[in-house]
CSV table of C-alpha atoms in Angstrom, one decimal:
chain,number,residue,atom,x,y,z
A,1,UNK,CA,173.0,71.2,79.3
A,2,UNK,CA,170.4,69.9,76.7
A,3,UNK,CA,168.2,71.7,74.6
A,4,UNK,CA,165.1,70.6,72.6
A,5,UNK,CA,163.2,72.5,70.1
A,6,UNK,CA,160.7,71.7,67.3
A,7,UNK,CA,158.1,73.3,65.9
A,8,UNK,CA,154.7,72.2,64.5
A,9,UNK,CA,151.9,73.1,61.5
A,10,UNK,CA,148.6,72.2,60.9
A,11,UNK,CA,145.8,73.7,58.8
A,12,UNK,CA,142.4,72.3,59.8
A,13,UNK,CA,139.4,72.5,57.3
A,14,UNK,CA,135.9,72.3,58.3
A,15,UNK,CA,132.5,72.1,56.0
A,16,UNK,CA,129.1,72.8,58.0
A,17,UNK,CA,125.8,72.1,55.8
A,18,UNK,CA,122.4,71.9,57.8
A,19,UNK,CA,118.8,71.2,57.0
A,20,UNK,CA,117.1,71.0,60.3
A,21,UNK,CA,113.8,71.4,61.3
A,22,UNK,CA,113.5,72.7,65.1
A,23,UNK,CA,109.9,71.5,66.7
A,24,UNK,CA,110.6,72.5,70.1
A,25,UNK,CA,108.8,74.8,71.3
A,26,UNK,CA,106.1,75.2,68.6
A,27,UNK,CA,105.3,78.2,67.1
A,28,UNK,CA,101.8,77.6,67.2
A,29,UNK,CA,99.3,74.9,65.9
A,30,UNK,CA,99.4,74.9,62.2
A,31,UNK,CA,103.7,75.5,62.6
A,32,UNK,CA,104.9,73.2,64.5
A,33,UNK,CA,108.3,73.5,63.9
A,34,UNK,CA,110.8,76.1,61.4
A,35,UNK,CA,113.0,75.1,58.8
A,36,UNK,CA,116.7,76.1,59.9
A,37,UNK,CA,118.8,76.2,56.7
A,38,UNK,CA,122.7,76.6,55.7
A,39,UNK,CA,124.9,76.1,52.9
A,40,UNK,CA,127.9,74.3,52.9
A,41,UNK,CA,130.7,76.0,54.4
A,42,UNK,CA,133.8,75.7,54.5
A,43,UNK,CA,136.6,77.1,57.0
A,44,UNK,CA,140.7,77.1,57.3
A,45,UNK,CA,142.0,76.9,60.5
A,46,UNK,CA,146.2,77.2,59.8
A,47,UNK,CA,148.5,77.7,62.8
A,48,UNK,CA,152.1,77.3,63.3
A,49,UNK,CA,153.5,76.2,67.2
A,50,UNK,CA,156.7,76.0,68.1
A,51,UNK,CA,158.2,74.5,70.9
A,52,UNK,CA,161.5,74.5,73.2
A,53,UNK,CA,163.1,73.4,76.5
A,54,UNK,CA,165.9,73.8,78.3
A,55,UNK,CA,167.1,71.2,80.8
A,56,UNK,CA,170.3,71.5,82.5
A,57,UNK,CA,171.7,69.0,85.1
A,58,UNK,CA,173.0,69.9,88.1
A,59,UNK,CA,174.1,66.0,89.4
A,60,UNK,CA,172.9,62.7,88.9
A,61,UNK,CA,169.5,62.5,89.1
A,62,UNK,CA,168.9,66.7,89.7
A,63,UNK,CA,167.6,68.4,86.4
A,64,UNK,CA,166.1,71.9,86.4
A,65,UNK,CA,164.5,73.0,83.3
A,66,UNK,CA,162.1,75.3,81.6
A,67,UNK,CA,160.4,74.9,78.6
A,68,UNK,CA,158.2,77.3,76.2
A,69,UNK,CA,155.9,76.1,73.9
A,70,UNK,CA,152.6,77.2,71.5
A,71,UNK,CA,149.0,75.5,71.5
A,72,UNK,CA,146.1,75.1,68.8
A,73,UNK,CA,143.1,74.2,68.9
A,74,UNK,CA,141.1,74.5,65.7
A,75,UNK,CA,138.4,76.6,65.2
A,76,UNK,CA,134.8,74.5,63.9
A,77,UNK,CA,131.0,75.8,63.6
A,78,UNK,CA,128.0,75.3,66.2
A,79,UNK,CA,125.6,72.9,64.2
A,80,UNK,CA,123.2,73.7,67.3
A,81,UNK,CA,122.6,76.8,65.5
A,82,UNK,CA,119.4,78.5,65.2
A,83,UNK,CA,120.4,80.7,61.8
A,84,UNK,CA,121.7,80.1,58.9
A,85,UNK,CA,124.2,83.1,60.5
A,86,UNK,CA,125.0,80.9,63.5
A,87,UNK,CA,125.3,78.5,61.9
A,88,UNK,CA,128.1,79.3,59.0
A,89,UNK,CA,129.6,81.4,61.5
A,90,UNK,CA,133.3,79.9,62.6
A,91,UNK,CA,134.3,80.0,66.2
A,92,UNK,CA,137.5,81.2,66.1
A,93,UNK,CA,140.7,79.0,67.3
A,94,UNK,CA,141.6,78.7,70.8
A,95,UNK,CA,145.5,79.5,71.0
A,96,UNK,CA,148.0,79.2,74.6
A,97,UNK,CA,151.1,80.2,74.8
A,98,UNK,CA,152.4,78.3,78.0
A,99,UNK,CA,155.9,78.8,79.8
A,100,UNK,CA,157.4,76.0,83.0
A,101,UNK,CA,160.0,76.1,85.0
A,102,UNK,CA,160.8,72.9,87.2
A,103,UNK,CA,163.2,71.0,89.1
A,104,UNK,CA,163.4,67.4,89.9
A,105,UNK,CA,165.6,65.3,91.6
A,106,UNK,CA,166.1,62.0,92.8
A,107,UNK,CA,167.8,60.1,95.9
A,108,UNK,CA,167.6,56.5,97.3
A,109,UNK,CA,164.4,55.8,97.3
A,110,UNK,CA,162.8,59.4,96.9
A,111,UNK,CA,162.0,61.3,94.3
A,112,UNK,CA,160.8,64.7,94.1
A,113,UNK,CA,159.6,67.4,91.8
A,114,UNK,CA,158.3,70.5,91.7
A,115,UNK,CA,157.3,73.0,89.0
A,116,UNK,CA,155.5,76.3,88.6
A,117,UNK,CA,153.7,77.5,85.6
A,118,UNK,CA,151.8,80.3,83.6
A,119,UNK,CA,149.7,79.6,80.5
A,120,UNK,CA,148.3,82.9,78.4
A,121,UNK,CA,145.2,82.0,76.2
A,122,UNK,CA,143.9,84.4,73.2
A,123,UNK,CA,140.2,83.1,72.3
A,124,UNK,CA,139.3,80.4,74.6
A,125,UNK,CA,136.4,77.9,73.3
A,126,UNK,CA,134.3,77.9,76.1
A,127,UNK,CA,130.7,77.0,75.8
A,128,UNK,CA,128.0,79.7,77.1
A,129,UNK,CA,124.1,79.8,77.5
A,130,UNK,CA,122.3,81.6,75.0
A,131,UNK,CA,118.6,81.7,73.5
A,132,UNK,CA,117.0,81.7,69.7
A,133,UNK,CA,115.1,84.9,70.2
A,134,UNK,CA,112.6,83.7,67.8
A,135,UNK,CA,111.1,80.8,70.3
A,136,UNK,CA,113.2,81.4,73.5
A,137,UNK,CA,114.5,78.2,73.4
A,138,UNK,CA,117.7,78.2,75.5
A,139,UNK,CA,120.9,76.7,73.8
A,140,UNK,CA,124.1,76.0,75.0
A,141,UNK,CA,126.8,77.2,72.3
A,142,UNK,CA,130.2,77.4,71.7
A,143,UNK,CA,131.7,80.5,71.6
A,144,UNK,CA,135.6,82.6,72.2
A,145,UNK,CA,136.8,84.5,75.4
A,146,UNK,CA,138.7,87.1,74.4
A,147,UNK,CA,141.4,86.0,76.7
A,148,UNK,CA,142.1,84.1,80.0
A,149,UNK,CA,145.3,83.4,82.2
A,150,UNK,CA,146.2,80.1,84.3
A,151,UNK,CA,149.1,80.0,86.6
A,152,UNK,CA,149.9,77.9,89.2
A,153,UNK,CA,152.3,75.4,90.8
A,154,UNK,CA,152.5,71.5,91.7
A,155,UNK,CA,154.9,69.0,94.1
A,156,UNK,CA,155.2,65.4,93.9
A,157,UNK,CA,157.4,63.4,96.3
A,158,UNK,CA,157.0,59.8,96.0
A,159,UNK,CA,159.1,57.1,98.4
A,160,UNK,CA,159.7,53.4,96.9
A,161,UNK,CA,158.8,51.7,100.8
A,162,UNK,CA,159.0,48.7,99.4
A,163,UNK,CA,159.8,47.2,96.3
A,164,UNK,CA,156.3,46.3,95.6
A,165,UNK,CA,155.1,49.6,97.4
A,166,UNK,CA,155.6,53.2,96.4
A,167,UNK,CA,154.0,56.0,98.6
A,168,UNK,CA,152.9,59.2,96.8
A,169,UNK,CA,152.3,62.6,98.5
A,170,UNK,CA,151.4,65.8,96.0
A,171,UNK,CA,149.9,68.9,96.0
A,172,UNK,CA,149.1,71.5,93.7
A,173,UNK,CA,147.7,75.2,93.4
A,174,UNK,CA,145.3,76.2,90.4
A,175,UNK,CA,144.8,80.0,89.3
A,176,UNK,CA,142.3,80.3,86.5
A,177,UNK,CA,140.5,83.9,85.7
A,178,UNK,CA,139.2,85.4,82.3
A,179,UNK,CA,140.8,88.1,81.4
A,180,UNK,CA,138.2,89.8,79.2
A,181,UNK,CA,134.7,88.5,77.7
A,182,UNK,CA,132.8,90.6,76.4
A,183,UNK,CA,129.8,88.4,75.6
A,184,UNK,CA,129.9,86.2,78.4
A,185,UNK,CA,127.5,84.3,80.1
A,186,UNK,CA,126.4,84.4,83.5
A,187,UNK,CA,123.3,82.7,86.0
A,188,UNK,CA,121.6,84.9,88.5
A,189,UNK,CA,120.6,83.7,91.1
A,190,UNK,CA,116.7,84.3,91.9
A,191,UNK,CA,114.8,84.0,95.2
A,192,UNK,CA,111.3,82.1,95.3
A,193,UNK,CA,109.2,81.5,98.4
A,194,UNK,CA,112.3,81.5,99.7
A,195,UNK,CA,114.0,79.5,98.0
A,196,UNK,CA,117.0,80.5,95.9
A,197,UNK,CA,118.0,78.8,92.6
């Protein structure tokens, strides 16, 4: 029986400032463009992951295990921003808590392995269409889900042929769905002439 744990903490800072001037699409002739302004500031991201696995060995070469762990990904600002608001605006961090459980074991020249897992996300940084209502002008920003859920499972059994060739055979099944968000974006598709896009 073996057991691993650890755990992890990081605090992230980020500093946005921004002086732009956006000229596409004009506003007319005489305004080109509009100044797009923002203070520096500044943003904490802490978080604290932990981390542990289990691995017991039922013979030589045949291990099951299952492991837990806690993921961070820091929050930052969208300096595509069309406001000083969405501009000094954080996204918030993306965070997974993530659980496996797998076996692998080995004979001759074979070796297989096989796992199944579930991740659980809170605020996933995904990056959605949106416009500047004062011009129209469509950006693509980063923003959170509220939450989203992957499970799935994978196989690998790979055969040493030779000892200069090893054949590999895998497969693997992916289950990825938002869970909730509110704000999302979405495309429609329209019908022209005929023709849908």
């Amino acid at each position: 029986l073996f057991v691993n744990a650890g755990v992890r903490y990081s605090d992230d800072k980020r500093t946005v400032q921004a002086n732009y001037i956006y000229l596409v699409p004009p506003i007319d002739e005489l305004t080109p463009g509009y100044p797009v302004m923002a203070p520096p500031t500044s943003a904490n991201f802490p978080a604290t992951t932990p981390r542990a696995t289990v691995r017991y060995e039922l013979a030589p070469r045949t291990d099951v295990y299952f492991s837990y762990s806690q993921g961070f990904k820091s929050g930052t600002f969208n300096t595509v921003g069309t406001s000083e608001v969405t501009l000094t605006t954080p996204v918030k961090p993306e965070h997974v808590t993530a659980y496996e459980v797998g076996f692998k074991t080995a004979g001759g020249p074979y070796h297989f392995e096989s796992a199944v897992y579930f991740d659980n996300y809170k605020d996933l940084q995904v990056n959605a269409l949106g416009s500047n209502p004062e011009t129209g002008q469509v950006l693509v920003t980063l923003t959170n889900a509220a939450t989203a859920r992957i499970y799935g499972a994978e196989s690998t059994l790979t055969a040493e042929a030779t000892s200069n060739l090893n054949i590999r055979a895998a497969v693997a099944y992916t289950h990825a769905r938002y869970q909730n968000f509110p704000n999302g974006s979405v495309t429609i598709p329209e019908t022209v002439d005929g023709v849908t896009s």
